[in-house]
Amino acid sequence: MAEKPPPKPISPQDWESLVEDFQHGDSRREKWRSLSPSVVELALSSILKKEFPFKIPLIIFLEEFSDLLFPPNSLSSLLERLVETLRVLVQSPIDGIHVTYALKEQMMVSMTSILISTNAVESVEARLTESVVELLLVVINRPNHGPDRHARAIACECLRELEKAYPCLLSDIAGHLWSLCQSERTHASQSYILLFTTVIHSIVNRKLNVSVLNTSVPLVPFNIPQWVSGSEKEGLLELNYKELRRAMAFLLEWPQVLTPCGMMVFMGMIMPLAVDLDLQPSMLKVQFFWMIYSFDPLLYHVVLIMYSRFSEAFNDQETEIVGRLLLFSLELQQYLVFRLLSVHWLMGFLNGLMVNGEDAEKKKSVVETGFRLYPSVFDPLSLKTLKLDLLAFCSVCIDSLKPQTVSDMIVGDGNSVVKLFQDGLVSVSAFKWMPPWSTETAVAFHTFHKFLIGASSHSDDDPSTTTALMESAIFNHLKGMLVDLILEFQRLVPVIVAFIDRLLGCQKHLWLGERLLQTIDANLHPRVVIDYRLVSYFPIFDRIAENQTIPPRRLLELLTKFMAFLVEKHGPGTGVKSWSRGSKVLGICRTMLTHHQSSRLFLGLSRLLAFTCLYFPDLEVRDHARIYLRMLICVPGMKLRGMLNLGEQLLGISPSSHSGSFFSAPSPRHYPDVKKSKNISSYIHLERMTPLLVKQSWSLSLLPLGVGSGKPDFSGGFKDTEATTDERDLDANIQFQTISEDERIDKPEAPLYVMDSKVSEILEILRRHFSCIPDFKHMPGLKVNIPCYLRFESETFNHVWGGESSKNGLHGVDALPAIYATVLNFSSLAQYGSIPSCHIPFLLGQPPMSGYLPGETDSLDIIAKHDDSGEEEIYKAPVMIELEPREPTPGVVDVFIETNGEDGQIITGQLQSIMVGIEDLFLKAIAPPDIREDVLPDYYSNLFNALWDACGTTSNTGRETFPLKNGKGFAAVNGTRSVKLLEIPTDSLIHATERYLIPFVVSVSGERLVNMVKDRGIITDIIWKDDDSGLLLDSITSVTSQDTTPLYLTFVDNEDEQESRLNISKRSMGCIHVLIFLPPKFHLLFQMEVSDASTLVRIRTDHWPCLAYIDDYLEALFLS
Amino acid sequence: MAGDCSIRAIWILNNLDAVVFSRRFPVVEKRWRAACQSENESSEDGAVKYTVFSSLPSDSELAAAFSDRKMREGSVRGFGIRVSQSKEGSDSWVDDPITRHIVGFYINREEEGETNLMWPLALHIKGPYCILILPLVEPRHVKAYTRLCKRSDCGNAVTVDESLSSLLLDLPSITGAFMVAHAIGDIVTGDVADPEVVVSQSPSVGGLLDSLTGSIGISGISRAKPVAAPVASSAPSGATAIGALAPDVPKSGSRLLDKDALRSFISSAMPFGTPLDLSYSNIFSIKANGFSSLDIPPQDLKQPAWKPYLYKGKQRLLFTIHETLHAAMYDRDEIPDSLSVSGQINCRAELEGLPDVSFPLTGVSTSKIETLSFHPCAQVPERNVDKQTLMFSPPLGNFVLMRYQATCGLGPPVKGFYQLSMVSEDEGAFLFKLRLMEGYKSPLTMEFCNLTMPFPRRRILSLDGTPSIGTVSNAEHSVEWKIITSGRGLSGKSIEASFPGTVRFAPLQTQRSTSFSSVHEGATDDDSDNEPENANNMVNIEEFLEEKMNKDLPPVDLEEPFSWLAYNYAKASFKIVGASLSGISIDPKSVSIYPTVKAPVEISSQVTSGDYILWNTLGKCPSAVNAKV
């Protein structure tokens, strides 16, 4: 140590502070280490000074810190000086001022203590110890000498300590000691007796064959016998029993001269001696049993120890001992701690009795005395506690002793344990109305616990069965009592919750806590009053919600009722109250979500949450309820629990604060990882539910159409006229016009034409039809839905994103990665309007093909939830792409994804695009809302005819405009015709039609065909025309209206198919008429003339570009 | 060594948690280390290697551990039973009230791991001091306790092999440590009073020193005058229990520790750490007087260690029967009144030599004495004998010869009822109707009788009403009715006393004392939520008031019988002389001394009130069911 050594202590004050430094420890002690000459040397010289008032404390100081002050290297010399000092002090005459007996005594004591603690006998020359022993022997060798009697007593104690430290040290001179002991008559005799007893004790203990009567070895000079330091075993020698028993008999004569403390020391040696010397234990009993009537706790305890050693000798005294212990605890004059101790002794005593004894009757009678120990009013609470423990203990003991046949426990004077419990509890019954933190409450619940767990211990091999405990009267009483307490004293709820928590936290008694919760759940709900005070039960509801052994149905019902109550009571003054209560209810819902399988909760909880979403007055609560509801529906159990439990512990969720903490949970901020997101389209797939018939690869040529603007693009070779142009009959292009507000005033709504009734009928039908078509420029247009699935491959996903759940050793569904809050954005170059994005809250990854075994784990909830759609469905999220086409053209929809991985990574990227085919745009024509269901087929049939006519090349309706729905826009029909011959047999045609075109078939004509189709029973609700008139009618219609050319002439126009014309018409079995509506307002009509080997499809449309795709479509449809 | 008691160390801390005195016993410590070593050696081959904290802490380490425990356990003594704040590994986790007395410290908590528990420490709080005694136990006991306080389950069942009870039964050293702790406590506070013995000439006579020195006191020994309450201080004394909160923190005091007296007591009482004699009067007499050649030992007998001096002078024999009457008066049909007597016979035998004194105890069988226990000097008579003869060899000075608990042979000396009804939030109407000394005949004399109504949580503004007898005065928090003033004793007749009146209080201030609500947080939940409804639902003013008062009712210590603050009651204090209430008595003529000497025998008796409580008949009251055996 570099520090300068402190100055040498000289004055008493210096020494005092030095002593304090040593006692304080740490650095304050350390600094004195370097003192030179050493502290001991300085101290000894101070002690030898004549006038030094701090001598005794200094000696004690040397003793107390001897292990520090006497280092081994200088031990010998220091001890030598010490012994010298002792000799000087002991031999100097008493002057009453500087040299007192107290000083001499202290020096002897401390010297002895230092010798022992430094183990001087072995570490330095034995001569030092011998000289000290000699000095002490000289002191004690003056029995009955008056003035120094107390010093002699102290010297005896010093010798005794040495003898204890080095057994048999004094055995050679035992004879001298005995005679000194016999002759000493002053109060110091206790020390002589104890010294002699100690010597005898170590002789017997070491089985040393020495004579305790022999005084041949002189007292001084003293030599350490070789067996003290020597390692040789003397134990083989025979004890001199006769002499030793004589010595014992002498010692047993004098118990009454000992102080209680002395008696304790004495008995501590006498008891093993009695065993070793084969003394009758009953002799000890006669000699010492009286001590149990003393009010000294030490003597009491000595008797108890004696009993535990020689219980057979006290065979009939158990009742008396127990009785005495009981009374001891009643003695108001005793210090409280001894009264408490006595109850403990009693329990320990009875425990020993229960474990060891055999006689059940005796045990019973002894234990029953314990029932006398009821708490009394003025007993301190700690004593009441222990007395109640004792009652519980005794009742358990009696219970274990009772014959197996007795059903209920009978104790004492016929009282049941329940009565015992109730009576005992009266002393702390104030817990019912006192605040929950009161000590009475703590004591009462402590007692509940003791009575409840009663006989069952925590050891694994405990045989007590749970059923026995469950059926016990006390358990049944207690659980009833707890329910009553909860109902009557709501302030106790937190205490009861803590009580149940304590049981729940214990592996062995978990089931007890659960059973209590179950009882509360079963009994509380019917009895509880639904009002604002229900909130005070929430802590217990929270526990019930947490517990999986309790079906959540009842609680959910109650909470739903409570929510209804809150909604009902809501008024201007209850805003915050509603919010706080509502949030708390949701807190419990959340607890349920985190602890139960969703399927158990689903019905009740979704009802509760839905109710809350709809009716709860507070917005935040509604919001949270909605989120929970969404989660409940979308997210499977384990993931849900993981989400809800983010960063929180399960227990101790404070209901009111949870929602905030969840939604604003500080999670590490993640930025989209561009690199990782690159190839996501290879493992995240958005796929059409029904594949397209036509792989429209060439439709890409249409892409420039209307890119990003409302203006038509003429570059593509299509002439899509601007709506405002008036050149209606410029070509066969469809035209639609929008008439601006001012123009409309000038223009008549429907231009006047002269026409026959047939035309007007057609016009009538068309007007009616068009008036049902919404005009997308002024109102939401018609929507086309393309159903798709989103799915992703777990393996690849985990590979890229390192899904954590795969590492956690979870199995089954829980091991799969998931993506959260997925947003799909769509864009298209085709004129599909704006496509709304799609939100998928949760999606599980597809398991690797081999690994997953469905139903293996707790995916029960998931299966239950999706039982109608098959398990595979849980890995696919349905996505509906909603198009609002401006043009009925196929196209490509680009898909962009933005989603979150489990660790919160943001995943963005483009997925593979979705093709939109022409068939996606097929819709059924809109039926006017006022039309009756049964005439609908007729309507469609008429509409077909009208449109067929209107789309004819020389239609009379060509100049007609038809107002669209809401009257702002108009449409005109400019038809185009086409024809397609399909060389397929009738069967396949009908089959394909039934499969793909069923909604659009409006009529079937021709007897053979009708019979054929009708029998299959798939196409229904259409017009059936048994004769060929359908075909004829069509011809006639067209003829009568405008075109008088015979039917076959029409085909002549179409040169490609000229050669087959006759065949077809001849072998025609009939016609199928198909009416397809193409949004936003166009039509596609098929008249399929069916014959055995081929079918001629006549096509008419008012949107000629679509013909470009129809050919491929029909081929794909029928010929593939 | 079972059945022995050795002390490893003693510490005394003041109310600032600083060690003011410490004493270590290296000889005992050496034994402890040896035991630890052999324990480790024996368990080495075993599966579990387990060590115990094997060295003594320095004073600063101990003080740190002391405050650490205080923090952990909420107070110096601790929670005692397991509460929600209890932590695993701490004393209250054991869930036993005795852990408020037998405590464990974690020394250097951060540095070492599991092995730093120091147990058992006997904790005794006296005056401003906390006395801690560490007795020697075996390492296996410490391990057993460690298992108890670190168990992870819900707490001990009552019947198990390893329980605290069995442990305590096995450890007389803990009992011894408490004896030492109490002896030291008396010394550090100077509270070393002898049992009171009353003689007719002077009110009381002194103890051993007086018998040695006449009436001249010896300076240098701090010795208090015999105080009025001679019953051991563990008896619930009304003065501390009533009214004020009795926190279990040491009371502040400015008295400096008399280290020299303490040091010399320890050196004599337990020179090597093993107590030999804890009688401070004997030890101080020896220290102060020493022995001279005139002190001659008896010829044939051994002089007992508890009687270092023999009396010389005029011989006489004095007995005082002192009884304390505890009563809970309910005046209700469903709860019977309870009345119990705890008594003791104090004795002072100024007899030369080592004589035996014997006398028959009369009235033992008739007075339903529940328990009798005796001074170690007494030869115990056979039980269940109608006429018990007690023989004893008296020590010097005043001593308690025997103690007993009994039921009251006569009726209650103060009988009647106390009714208090709150007519408004701040005003109460009360009525006393009492009958004093009913059925009490001469020579029983009631020297004085006071009745106190404490209102510790209300401030009294005014008091109206006149009693039929006696005088009334009120302090800030209590009303005192002096029914019989000293000097006008009541003897041979009974009187009636009534006192109707009203008491007006200052408005109730609902201050929430944070000291306990912070400790017991979590227990108070949602007051703001429930309050308005409670107010609406309250049927009457009393219930409302009760609810309001209970809200800030602090928890009491486990040493209290119940929360005094929660009840309305009147406490009677009185003194009755002339005879015992239990019926126990000593006939002076039948007292015999062997070897026979002529010595006058004087007997006196007095009865004082202990907890003599009249509960408000209209309010709540604590009660208990009595054992039916």
PDB file of N, CA and C in Angstrom, chain A residues 57-113:
ATOM      1  N   PRO A  57     -11.408  -2.631  26.752  1.00  0.00           N
ATOM      2  CA  PRO A  57     -11.843  -2.642  25.350  1.00  0.00           C
ATOM      3  C   PRO A  57     -10.716  -3.044  24.405  1.00  0.00           C
ATOM      4  N   LEU A  58      -9.524  -2.654  24.753  1.00  0.00           N
ATOM      5  CA  LEU A  58      -8.393  -2.972  23.888  1.00  0.00           C
ATOM      6  C   LEU A  58      -8.125  -4.476  23.869  1.00  0.00           C
ATOM      7  N   ILE A  59      -8.266  -5.074  25.033  1.00  0.00           N
ATOM      8  CA  ILE A  59      -8.065  -6.530  25.094  1.00  0.00           C
ATOM      9  C   ILE A  59      -9.141  -7.237  24.271  1.00  0.00           C
ATOM     10  N   ILE A  60     -10.373  -6.759  24.444  1.00  0.00           N
ATOM     11  CA  ILE A  60     -11.463  -7.367  23.661  1.00  0.00           C
ATOM     12  C   ILE A  60     -11.204  -7.193  22.176  1.00  0.00           C
ATOM     13  N   PHE A  61     -10.676  -6.020  21.851  1.00  0.00           N
ATOM     14  CA  PHE A  61     -10.375  -5.741  20.442  1.00  0.00           C
ATOM     15  C   PHE A  61      -9.370  -6.757  19.898  1.00  0.00           C
ATOM     16  N   LEU A  62      -8.301  -7.003  20.680  1.00  0.00           N
ATOM     17  CA  LEU A  62      -7.301  -7.977  20.241  1.00  0.00           C
ATOM     18  C   LEU A  62      -7.939  -9.341  20.029  1.00  0.00           C
ATOM     19  N   GLU A  63      -8.870  -9.659  20.944  1.00  0.00           N
ATOM     20  CA  GLU A  63      -9.534 -10.958  20.840  1.00  0.00           C
ATOM     21  C   GLU A  63     -10.403 -11.032  19.580  1.00  0.00           C
ATOM     22  N   GLU A  64     -11.196  -9.967  19.397  1.00  0.00           N
ATOM     23  CA  GLU A  64     -12.168  -9.996  18.303  1.00  0.00           C
ATOM     24  C   GLU A  64     -11.497 -10.102  16.943  1.00  0.00           C
ATOM     25  N   PHE A  65     -10.389  -9.435  16.790  1.00  0.00           N
ATOM     26  CA  PHE A  65      -9.755  -9.416  15.476  1.00  0.00           C
ATOM     27  C   PHE A  65      -8.459 -10.203  15.466  1.00  0.00           C
ATOM     28  N   SER A  66      -8.428 -11.237  16.286  1.00  0.00           N
ATOM     29  CA  SER A  66      -7.188 -11.992  16.406  1.00  0.00           C
ATOM     30  C   SER A  66      -6.763 -12.602  15.077  1.00  0.00           C
ATOM     31  N   ASP A  67      -7.738 -12.980  14.241  1.00  0.00           N
ATOM     32  CA  ASP A  67      -7.339 -13.602  12.974  1.00  0.00           C
ATOM     33  C   ASP A  67      -6.652 -12.612  12.050  1.00  0.00           C
ATOM     34  N   LEU A  68      -6.922 -11.305  12.250  1.00  0.00           N
ATOM     35  CA  LEU A  68      -6.257 -10.302  11.423  1.00  0.00           C
ATOM     36  C   LEU A  68      -4.975  -9.807  12.087  1.00  0.00           C
ATOM     37  N   LEU A  69      -5.029  -9.705  13.409  1.00  0.00           N
ATOM     38  CA  LEU A  69      -3.930  -9.047  14.114  1.00  0.00           C
ATOM     39  C   LEU A  69      -2.750  -9.974  14.374  1.00  0.00           C
ATOM     40  N   PHE A  70      -3.036 -11.277  14.340  1.00  0.00           N
ATOM     41  CA  PHE A  70      -1.950 -12.214  14.611  1.00  0.00           C
ATOM     42  C   PHE A  70      -1.639 -12.996  13.349  1.00  0.00           C
ATOM     43  N   PRO A  71      -0.862 -12.386  12.466  1.00  0.00           N
ATOM     44  CA  PRO A  71      -0.553 -13.101  11.222  1.00  0.00           C
ATOM     45  C   PRO A  71       0.369 -14.286  11.512  1.00  0.00           C
ATOM     46  N   PRO A  72       0.285 -15.329  10.723  1.00  0.00           N
ATOM     47  CA  PRO A  72       1.048 -16.559  11.022  1.00  0.00           C
ATOM     48  C   PRO A  72       2.553 -16.332  11.137  1.00  0.00           C
ATOM     49  N   ASN A  73       3.093 -15.384  10.358  1.00  0.00           N
ATOM     50  CA  ASN A  73       4.550 -15.241  10.374  1.00  0.00           C
ATOM     51  C   ASN A  73       5.085 -14.683  11.694  1.00  0.00           C
ATOM     52  N   SER A  74       4.272 -13.856  12.351  1.00  0.00           N
ATOM     53  CA  SER A  74       4.765 -13.308  13.617  1.00  0.00           C
ATOM     54  C   SER A  74       3.965 -13.816  14.803  1.00  0.00           C
ATOM     55  N   LEU A  75       3.195 -14.870  14.545  1.00  0.00           N
ATOM     56  CA  LEU A  75       2.286 -15.359  15.586  1.00  0.00           C
ATOM     57  C   LEU A  75       3.034 -15.743  16.859  1.00  0.00           C
ATOM     58  N   SER A  76       4.110 -16.459  16.662  1.00  0.00           N
ATOM     59  CA  SER A  76       4.835 -16.992  17.809  1.00  0.00           C
ATOM     60  C   SER A  76       5.298 -15.875  18.742  1.00  0.00           C
ATOM     61  N   SER A  77       5.949 -14.896  18.171  1.00  0.00           N
ATOM     62  CA  SER A  77       6.505 -13.844  19.032  1.00  0.00           C
ATOM     63  C   SER A  77       5.394 -13.025  19.670  1.00  0.00           C
ATOM     64  N   LEU A  78       4.351 -12.773  18.904  1.00  0.00           N
ATOM     65  CA  LEU A  78       3.247 -11.974  19.452  1.00  0.00           C
ATOM     66  C   LEU A  78       2.572 -12.719  20.598  1.00  0.00           C
ATOM     67  N   LEU A  79       2.356 -14.003  20.391  1.00  0.00           N
ATOM     68  CA  LEU A  79       1.699 -14.773  21.451  1.00  0.00           C
ATOM     69  C   LEU A  79       2.577 -14.797  22.698  1.00  0.00           C
ATOM     70  N   GLU A  80       3.833 -14.905  22.461  1.00  0.00           N
ATOM     71  CA  GLU A  80       4.751 -14.917  23.607  1.00  0.00           C
ATOM     72  C   GLU A  80       4.602 -13.637  24.428  1.00  0.00           C
ATOM     73  N   ARG A  81       4.569 -12.537  23.723  1.00  0.00           N
ATOM     74  CA  ARG A  81       4.401 -11.266  24.427  1.00  0.00           C
ATOM     75  C   ARG A  81       3.052 -11.221  25.151  1.00  0.00           C
ATOM     76  N   LEU A  82       2.062 -11.786  24.492  1.00  0.00           N
ATOM     77  CA  LEU A  82       0.721 -11.769  25.076  1.00  0.00           C
ATOM     78  C   LEU A  82       0.685 -12.579  26.361  1.00  0.00           C
ATOM     79  N   VAL A  83       1.288 -13.762  26.300  1.00  0.00           N
ATOM     80  CA  VAL A  83       1.297 -14.605  27.490  1.00  0.00           C
ATOM     81  C   VAL A  83       2.039 -13.894  28.622  1.00  0.00           C
ATOM     82  N   GLU A  84       3.107 -13.235  28.244  1.00  0.00           N
ATOM     83  CA  GLU A  84       3.871 -12.487  29.244  1.00  0.00           C
ATOM     84  C   GLU A  84       2.992 -11.424  29.881  1.00  0.00           C
ATOM     85  N   THR A  85       2.274 -10.724  29.047  1.00  0.00           N
ATOM     86  CA  THR A  85       1.377  -9.680  29.554  1.00  0.00           C
ATOM     87  C   THR A  85       0.340 -10.276  30.493  1.00  0.00           C
ATOM     88  N   LEU A  86      -0.204 -11.433  30.086  1.00  0.00           N
ATOM     89  CA  LEU A  86      -1.206 -12.101  30.928  1.00  0.00           C
ATOM     90  C   LEU A  86      -0.612 -12.412  32.293  1.00  0.00           C
ATOM     91  N   ARG A  87       0.584 -12.960  32.244  1.00  0.00           N
ATOM     92  CA  ARG A  87       1.205 -13.358  33.498  1.00  0.00           C
ATOM     93  C   ARG A  87       1.382 -12.147  34.407  1.00  0.00           C
ATOM     94  N   VAL A  88       1.855 -11.080  33.814  1.00  0.00           N
ATOM     95  CA  VAL A  88       2.064  -9.859  34.602  1.00  0.00           C
ATOM     96  C   VAL A  88       0.752  -9.405  35.223  1.00  0.00           C
ATOM     97  N   LEU A  89      -0.279  -9.403  34.409  1.00  0.00           N
ATOM     98  CA  LEU A  89      -1.558  -8.891  34.896  1.00  0.00           C
ATOM     99  C   LEU A  89      -2.139  -9.796  35.976  1.00  0.00           C
ATOM    100  N   VAL A  90      -2.106 -11.090  35.713  1.00  0.00           N
ATOM    101  CA  VAL A  90      -2.736 -12.014  36.656  1.00  0.00           C
ATOM    102  C   VAL A  90      -2.012 -11.978  37.992  1.00  0.00           C
ATOM    103  N   GLN A  91      -0.733 -11.800  37.917  1.00  0.00           N
ATOM    104  CA  GLN A  91       0.016 -11.866  39.172  1.00  0.00           C
ATOM    105  C   GLN A  91       0.095 -10.538  39.890  1.00  0.00           C
ATOM    106  N   SER A  92      -0.244  -9.458  39.220  1.00  0.00           N
ATOM    107  CA  SER A  92      -0.158  -8.184  39.921  1.00  0.00           C
ATOM    108  C   SER A  92      -1.335  -8.050  40.880  1.00  0.00           C
ATOM    109  N   PRO A  93      -1.086  -7.440  42.007  1.00  0.00           N
ATOM    110  CA  PRO A  93      -2.134  -7.350  43.037  1.00  0.00           C
ATOM    111  C   PRO A  93      -3.253  -6.402  42.609  1.00  0.00           C
ATOM    112  N   ILE A  94      -4.409  -6.702  43.150  1.00  0.00           N
ATOM    113  CA  ILE A  94      -5.576  -5.877  42.852  1.00  0.00           C
ATOM    114  C   ILE A  94      -5.451  -4.546  43.567  1.00  0.00           C
ATOM    115  N   ASP A  95      -5.596  -3.460  42.834  1.00  0.00           N
ATOM    116  CA  ASP A  95      -5.640  -2.166  43.527  1.00  0.00           C
ATOM    117  C   ASP A  95      -7.011  -1.518  43.385  1.00  0.00           C
ATOM    118  N   GLY A  96      -7.900  -2.171  42.649  1.00  0.00           N
ATOM    119  CA  GLY A  96      -9.260  -1.643  42.560  1.00  0.00           C
ATOM    120  C   GLY A  96      -9.416  -0.510  41.577  1.00  0.00           C
ATOM    121  N   ILE A  97      -8.294   0.041  41.094  1.00  0.00           N
ATOM    122  CA  ILE A  97      -8.434   1.161  40.160  1.00  0.00           C
ATOM    123  C   ILE A  97      -7.843   0.783  38.804  1.00  0.00           C
ATOM    124  N   HIS A  98      -6.565   0.472  38.832  1.00  0.00           N
ATOM    125  CA  HIS A  98      -5.933   0.129  37.548  1.00  0.00           C
ATOM    126  C   HIS A  98      -5.883  -1.376  37.327  1.00  0.00           C
ATOM    127  N   VAL A  99      -5.665  -2.087  38.381  1.00  0.00           N
ATOM    128  CA  VAL A  99      -5.684  -3.542  38.253  1.00  0.00           C
ATOM    129  C   VAL A  99      -6.928  -4.041  38.979  1.00  0.00           C
ATOM    130  N   THR A 100      -7.905  -4.478  38.208  1.00  0.00           N
ATOM    131  CA  THR A 100      -9.154  -4.955  38.806  1.00  0.00           C
ATOM    132  C   THR A 100      -9.350  -6.409  38.411  1.00  0.00           C
ATOM    133  N   TYR A 101     -10.306  -7.037  39.100  1.00  0.00           N
ATOM    134  CA  TYR A 101     -10.635  -8.408  38.704  1.00  0.00           C
ATOM    135  C   TYR A 101     -11.159  -8.433  37.285  1.00  0.00           C
ATOM    136  N   ALA A 102     -11.904  -7.379  36.972  1.00  0.00           N
ATOM    137  CA  ALA A 102     -12.482  -7.338  35.623  1.00  0.00           C
ATOM    138  C   ALA A 102     -11.373  -7.397  34.584  1.00  0.00           C
ATOM    139  N   LEU A 103     -10.308  -6.661  34.832  1.00  0.00           N
ATOM    140  CA  LEU A 103      -9.206  -6.645  33.882  1.00  0.00           C
ATOM    141  C   LEU A 103      -8.552  -8.015  33.802  1.00  0.00           C
ATOM    142  N   LYS A 104      -8.297  -8.597  34.943  1.00  0.00           N
ATOM    143  CA  LYS A 104      -7.672  -9.920  34.972  1.00  0.00           C
ATOM    144  C   LYS A 104      -8.544 -10.934  34.241  1.00  0.00           C
ATOM    145  N   GLU A 105      -9.839 -10.873  34.565  1.00  0.00           N
ATOM    146  CA  GLU A 105     -10.766 -11.834  33.942  1.00  0.00           C
ATOM    147  C   GLU A 105     -10.772 -11.676  32.428  1.00  0.00           C
ATOM    148  N   GLN A 106     -10.847 -10.406  32.005  1.00  0.00           N
ATOM    149  CA  GLN A 106     -10.913 -10.173  30.569  1.00  0.00           C
ATOM    150  C   GLN A 106      -9.638 -10.665  29.892  1.00  0.00           C
ATOM    151  N   MET A 107      -8.499 -10.446  30.576  1.00  0.00           N
ATOM    152  CA  MET A 107      -7.225 -10.859  29.989  1.00  0.00           C
ATOM    153  C   MET A 107      -7.181 -12.378  29.847  1.00  0.00           C
ATOM    154  N   MET A 108      -7.686 -13.077  30.856  1.00  0.00           N
ATOM    155  CA  MET A 108      -7.694 -14.538  30.782  1.00  0.00           C
ATOM    156  C   MET A 108      -8.581 -15.012  29.625  1.00  0.00           C
ATOM    157  N   VAL A 109      -9.758 -14.394  29.574  1.00  0.00           N
ATOM    158  CA  VAL A 109     -10.717 -14.802  28.546  1.00  0.00           C
ATOM    159  C   VAL A 109     -10.136 -14.551  27.159  1.00  0.00           C
ATOM    160  N   SER A 110      -9.604 -13.340  26.968  1.00  0.00           N
ATOM    161  CA  SER A 110      -9.129 -12.979  25.636  1.00  0.00           C
ATOM    162  C   SER A 110      -7.908 -13.801  25.250  1.00  0.00           C
ATOM    163  N   MET A 111      -7.034 -14.031  26.213  1.00  0.00           N
ATOM    164  CA  MET A 111      -5.860 -14.861  25.946  1.00  0.00           C
ATOM    165  C   MET A 111      -6.291 -16.238  25.449  1.00  0.00           C
ATOM    166  N   THR A 112      -7.233 -16.822  26.189  1.00  0.00           N
ATOM    167  CA  THR A 112      -7.732 -18.149  25.806  1.00  0.00           C
ATOM    168  C   THR A 112      -8.327 -18.116  24.408  1.00  0.00           C
ATOM    169  N   SER A 113      -9.115 -17.093  24.212  1.00  0.00           N
ATOM    170  CA  SER A 113      -9.796 -16.983  22.927  1.00  0.00           C
ATOM    171  C   SER A 113      -8.798 -16.861  21.787  1.00  0.00           C
TER     172      SER A 113
END
